[in-house]
GROMACS .gro file of C-alpha atoms in nm:
model
  220
    1MET     CA    1   2.352 -15.373   8.960
    2THR     CA    2   2.530 -15.151   8.699
    3GLN     CA    3   2.177 -15.021   8.546
    4ALA     CA    4   2.038 -14.960   8.886
    5ILE     CA    5   2.360 -14.748   8.982
    6ARG     CA    6   2.331 -14.568   8.624
    7ASP     CA    7   1.961 -14.498   8.706
    8GLN     CA    8   2.053 -14.348   9.016
    9MET     CA    9   2.347 -14.117   8.869
   10ARG     CA   10   2.062 -13.993   8.619
   11ARG     CA   11   1.836 -13.924   8.930
   12LEU     CA   12   2.111 -13.753   9.125
   13LEU     CA   13   2.389 -13.565   8.921
   14ARG     CA   14   2.295 -13.238   8.781
   15TYR     CA   15   2.614 -13.128   8.608
   16GLU     CA   16   2.775 -13.277   8.284
   17PRO     CA   17   3.127 -13.325   8.427
   18THR     CA   18   3.004 -13.551   8.712
   19MET     CA   19   2.754 -13.718   8.466
   20VAL     CA   20   3.038 -13.826   8.201
   21ILE     CA   21   3.298 -13.930   8.459
   22ALA     CA   22   2.982 -14.156   8.605
   23ASP     CA   23   2.931 -14.318   8.283
   24LEU     CA   24   3.282 -14.380   8.202
   25TRP     CA   25   3.331 -14.549   8.560
   26LEU     CA   26   3.023 -14.744   8.485
   27ASP     CA   27   3.133 -14.843   8.129
   28GLY     CA   28   3.442 -14.969   8.278
   29CYS     CA   29   3.251 -15.185   8.525
   30ALA     CA   30   3.142 -15.409   8.223
   31SER     CA   31   3.511 -15.534   8.170
   32PRO     CA   32   3.655 -15.787   8.432
   33CYS     CA   33   3.797 -15.555   8.689
   34ALA     CA   34   3.964 -15.627   9.044
   35HIS     CA   35   3.788 -15.581   9.358
   36GLY     CA   36   3.484 -15.533   9.113
   37ILE     CA   37   3.578 -15.176   9.038
   38PRO     CA   38   3.728 -15.032   8.718
   39GLY     CA   39   4.071 -14.876   8.699
   40PHE     CA   40   4.103 -14.513   8.570
   41ASP     CA   41   4.335 -14.415   8.289
   42PRO     CA   42   4.323 -14.027   8.301
   43LEU     CA   43   4.374 -13.995   7.922
   44ASP     CA   44   4.023 -14.130   7.889
   45ALA     CA   45   3.874 -13.830   8.043
   46ALA     CA   46   4.141 -13.586   7.909
   47PRO     CA   47   3.874 -13.282   7.851
   48LEU     CA   48   3.772 -13.320   8.238
   49LEU     CA   49   4.116 -13.347   8.393
   50ARG     CA   50   4.065 -13.013   8.531
   51HIS     CA   51   3.782 -13.112   8.735
   52LEU     CA   52   3.934 -13.444   8.875
   53TYR     CA   53   4.138 -13.545   9.170
   54ILE     CA   54   4.249 -13.890   9.323
   55LEU     CA   55   4.292 -13.949   9.669
   56GLU     CA   56   4.512 -14.238   9.844
   57ARG     CA   57   4.477 -14.361  10.208
   58ASP     CA   58   4.759 -14.284  10.413
   59GLY     CA   59   4.688 -14.493  10.702
   60ASN     CA   60   4.337 -14.360  10.834
   61ARG     CA   61   4.409 -14.022  10.659
   62MET     CA   62   4.367 -13.950  10.276
   63ARG     CA   63   4.626 -13.770  10.069
   64TYR     CA   64   4.582 -13.606   9.714
   65ARG     CA   65   4.767 -13.796   9.495
   66VAL     CA   66   4.652 -13.582   9.202
   67SER     CA   67   4.467 -13.270   9.188
   68GLY     CA   68   4.350 -13.146   8.856
   69GLU     CA   69   4.443 -12.781   8.737
   70SER     CA   70   4.070 -12.637   8.756
   71VAL     CA   71   4.056 -12.782   9.146
   72ASN     CA   72   4.389 -12.602   9.220
   73ASP     CA   73   4.277 -12.268   9.002
   74LEU     CA   74   3.928 -12.263   9.196
   75PHE     CA   75   4.057 -12.293   9.555
   76GLY     CA   76   4.414 -12.110   9.491
   77SER     CA   77   4.658 -12.383   9.579
   78ASN     CA   78   4.824 -12.710   9.446
   79HIS     CA   79   4.666 -12.993   9.655
   80ALA     CA   80   4.864 -13.227   9.504
   81GLY     CA   81   5.058 -13.423   9.799
   82LYS     CA   82   4.866 -13.265  10.075
   83LEU     CA   83   4.654 -13.462  10.329
   84LEU     CA   84   4.270 -13.403  10.275
   85ASP     CA   85   4.235 -13.291  10.642
   86SER     CA   86   4.477 -13.002  10.594
   87VAL     CA   87   4.258 -12.889  10.304
   88VAL     CA   88   3.924 -12.900  10.429
   89PRO     CA   89   3.867 -12.644  10.703
   90PRO     CA   90   3.871 -12.831  11.035
   91ASP     CA   91   3.502 -12.774  11.153
   92ILE     CA   92   3.407 -12.919  10.844
   93TYR     CA   93   3.621 -13.216  10.791
   94PRO     CA   94   3.452 -13.445  11.061
   95VAL     CA   95   3.124 -13.390  10.880
   96VAL     CA   96   3.263 -13.536  10.534
   97GLU     CA   97   3.552 -13.739  10.668
   98GLY     CA   98   3.323 -14.070  10.676
   99TYR     CA   99   3.171 -14.032  10.320
  100PHE     CA  100   3.536 -14.004  10.191
  101LEU     CA  101   3.663 -14.304  10.363
  102ASP     CA  102   3.348 -14.529  10.288
  103VAL     CA  103   3.450 -14.487   9.926
  104PHE     CA  104   3.768 -14.720  10.020
  105ALA     CA  105   3.514 -14.978  10.150
  106LEU     CA  106   3.347 -14.988   9.806
  107LYS     CA  107   3.072 -14.717   9.825
  108ILE     CA  108   2.973 -14.454   9.586
  109CYS     CA  109   2.905 -14.097   9.743
  110VAL     CA  110   2.727 -13.822   9.566
  111PHE     CA  111   2.765 -13.505   9.803
  112LYS     CA  112   2.630 -13.181   9.688
  113GLY     CA  113   2.452 -12.864   9.805
  114HIS     CA  114   2.490 -12.492   9.765
  115ILE     CA  115   2.575 -12.210   9.995
  116THR     CA  116   2.446 -11.857   9.978
  117GLN     CA  117   2.617 -11.536  10.132
  118PRO     CA  118   2.381 -11.244  10.190
  119GLY     CA  119   2.397 -10.994   9.891
  120ARG     CA  120   2.567 -11.241   9.659
  121SER     CA  121   2.443 -11.509   9.456
  122HIS     CA  122   2.462 -11.874   9.529
  123VAL     CA  123   2.732 -12.118   9.447
  124GLU     CA  124   2.623 -12.491   9.401
  125PHE     CA  125   2.863 -12.764   9.412
  126GLU     CA  126   2.847 -13.146   9.316
  127ARG     CA  127   3.111 -13.399   9.399
  128LEU     CA  128   3.074 -13.750   9.304
  129LEU     CA  129   3.343 -13.992   9.476
  130LEU     CA  130   3.401 -14.332   9.324
  131PRO     CA  131   3.634 -14.595   9.413
  132VAL     CA  132   3.894 -14.720   9.132
  133PHE     CA  133   4.172 -14.938   9.147
  134ARG     CA  134   4.507 -14.814   9.057
  135ASN     CA  135   4.853 -14.895   9.130
  136GLY     CA  136   4.779 -15.213   9.282
  137GLU     CA  137   4.554 -15.041   9.552
  138ILE     CA  138   4.187 -14.882   9.560
  139GLN     CA  139   4.189 -14.528   9.528
  140LEU     CA  140   3.923 -14.245   9.541
  141LEU     CA  141   3.856 -14.078   9.208
  142GLY     CA  142   3.668 -13.764   9.262
  143THR     CA  143   3.505 -13.496   9.066
  144LEU     CA  144   3.415 -13.118   9.163
  145ALA     CA  145   3.141 -12.934   8.967
  146LEU     CA  146   3.079 -12.566   9.059
  147SER     CA  147   2.772 -12.366   8.933
  148THR     CA  148   3.047 -12.095   8.845
  149SER     CA  149   3.238 -12.330   8.596
  150ALA     CA  150   3.057 -12.641   8.514
  151LYS     CA  151   2.798 -12.694   8.228
  152LEU     CA  152   2.459 -12.826   8.349
  153ARG     CA  153   2.319 -13.123   8.198
  154VAL     CA  154   2.055 -13.053   7.921
  155GLU     CA  155   1.849 -13.379   7.946
  156ALA     CA  156   1.512 -13.345   8.059
  157ASP     CA  157   1.573 -13.590   8.342
  158ALA     CA  158   1.836 -13.356   8.505
  159PRO     CA  159   1.734 -13.285   8.875
  160PRO     CA  160   1.671 -12.960   8.999
  161ARG     CA  161   1.923 -12.776   9.198
  162ALA     CA  162   2.000 -12.911   9.559
  163GLY     CA  163   1.864 -12.719   9.866
  164THR     CA  164   2.112 -12.553  10.126
  165GLY     CA  165   2.314 -12.750  10.327
  166PHE     CA  166   2.500 -13.085  10.271
  167HIS     CA  167   2.306 -13.376  10.124
  168PHE     CA  168   2.495 -13.703  10.091
  169THR     CA  169   2.343 -14.031   9.873
  170GLN     CA  170   2.569 -14.328   9.890
  171ILE     CA  171   2.554 -14.648   9.703
  172ASP     CA  172   2.698 -14.970   9.861
  173LEU     CA  173   2.868 -15.171   9.591
  174ALA     CA  174   2.815 -15.485   9.797
  175ASP     CA  175   2.448 -15.515   9.793
  176GLY     CA  176   2.322 -15.180   9.600
  177ALA     CA  177   2.186 -15.024   9.919
  178VAL     CA  178   2.126 -14.661   9.900
  179SER     CA  179   2.133 -14.448  10.173
  180GLU     CA  180   2.076 -14.091  10.216
  181ALA     CA  181   2.143 -13.775  10.447
  182HIS     CA  182   2.084 -13.420  10.487
  183ILE     CA  183   2.287 -13.157  10.723
  184PRO     CA  184   2.084 -12.847  10.764
  185LEU     CA  185   2.289 -12.515  10.696
  186SER     CA  186   2.190 -12.439  11.067
  187ASP     CA  187   2.433 -12.737  11.176
  188LEU     CA  188   2.710 -12.672  10.968
  189PRO     CA  189   2.976 -12.396  11.046
  190VAL     CA  190   2.884 -12.139  10.790
  191GLU     CA  191   3.187 -11.927  10.835
  192GLN     CA  192   3.436 -12.188  10.742
  193LEU     CA  193   3.199 -12.298  10.419
  194PRO     CA  194   3.346 -12.175  10.073
  195PHE     CA  195   3.116 -11.883   9.947
  196GLU     CA  196   3.161 -11.746   9.588
  197SER     CA  197   3.359 -11.491   9.700
  198HIS     CA  198   3.641 -11.716   9.766
  199VAL     CA  199   3.605 -11.911   9.438
  200ARG     CA  200   3.891 -11.784   9.183
  201ARG     CA  201   3.761 -11.753   8.832
  202ARG     CA  202   4.072 -11.795   8.568
  203PRO     CA  203   4.042 -11.849   8.203
  204SER     CA  204   4.040 -12.181   8.093
  205SER     CA  205   4.345 -12.311   7.867
  206PRO     CA  206   4.355 -12.610   7.613
  207VAL     CA  207   4.507 -12.899   7.789
  208SER     CA  208   4.741 -13.109   7.587
  209LEU     CA  209   4.798 -13.471   7.622
  210GLY     CA  210   5.181 -13.387   7.737
  211ALA     CA  211   5.018 -13.190   7.998
  212VAL     CA  212   4.788 -13.449   8.102
  213ARG     CA  213   5.054 -13.708   8.149
  214LYS     CA  214   5.261 -13.436   8.328
  215ASP     CA  215   5.011 -13.343   8.569
  216PHE     CA  216   4.872 -13.701   8.642
  217GLU     CA  217   5.130 -13.984   8.571
  218THR     CA  218   5.444 -13.836   8.668
  219ILE     CA  219   5.284 -13.730   9.003
  220CYS     CA  220   5.143 -14.079   9.022
   0.00000   0.00000   0.00000
C-alpha cells in the first residue's frame, strides 16, 4: 500500500514542502511503527519546520501542540496552544472540521485550492494532513504550502494548479480507499477566506537546531 500512497502523493502534491514531508512519512512506514503509522522527529525535517504544525485531540476539538514559525508569521499570530476552531473562521470551520478529525482515524488528507480577490493575483494553498504517533498518542502532522512562499515541484509529473474552491482527497490507511470531494467557491463564505492581502510576507531567517528544539520539543 505504501507505493500506492506514494503514487497518489505524486499525483496530488504540487509543492516541494508537502512532497518532502510525504516522502519522509512514507519512508517512516517502512520501519515497524505503532498503530501502523510512523512517529515524527522534527529534527528530521529541520529545513521545513517553518511550514509544519502539529495538532492533538482535545475531546472533540483539536489543539495546536506546535505551530511553525512560518505558519505563525503568515497569519500574524502564534497558534501554539490554541484550539483549531478558534483559529479557523467560524463559517469555514464546519466545512473542514471532519477532514481534520478523520486524520485521527488514520486517514491521510490533501486539502488544496486557491482564492482570487478581484484586482489581485490568486493565492494557491496546499495542505497535507498526516497521522503520526507521538508521546503515546495519535497526532496530526500538517504542512501548509502557499504560492507566495513555497517552491513548486520541478518534476514533469507535478500536477497543475488546483481550481477554485476547496478540494479534498482522503486516503484510508485501513484499506487504501481514495475519496475526493470539491466544494465550489459559490458554496463557501468568501468574505472569511484568506486572500493574499491578508498574507504577511516576512524575510526568512536561518533556523538553528537549538531553535528547532525550543520551538518544537519544549512546547511538546
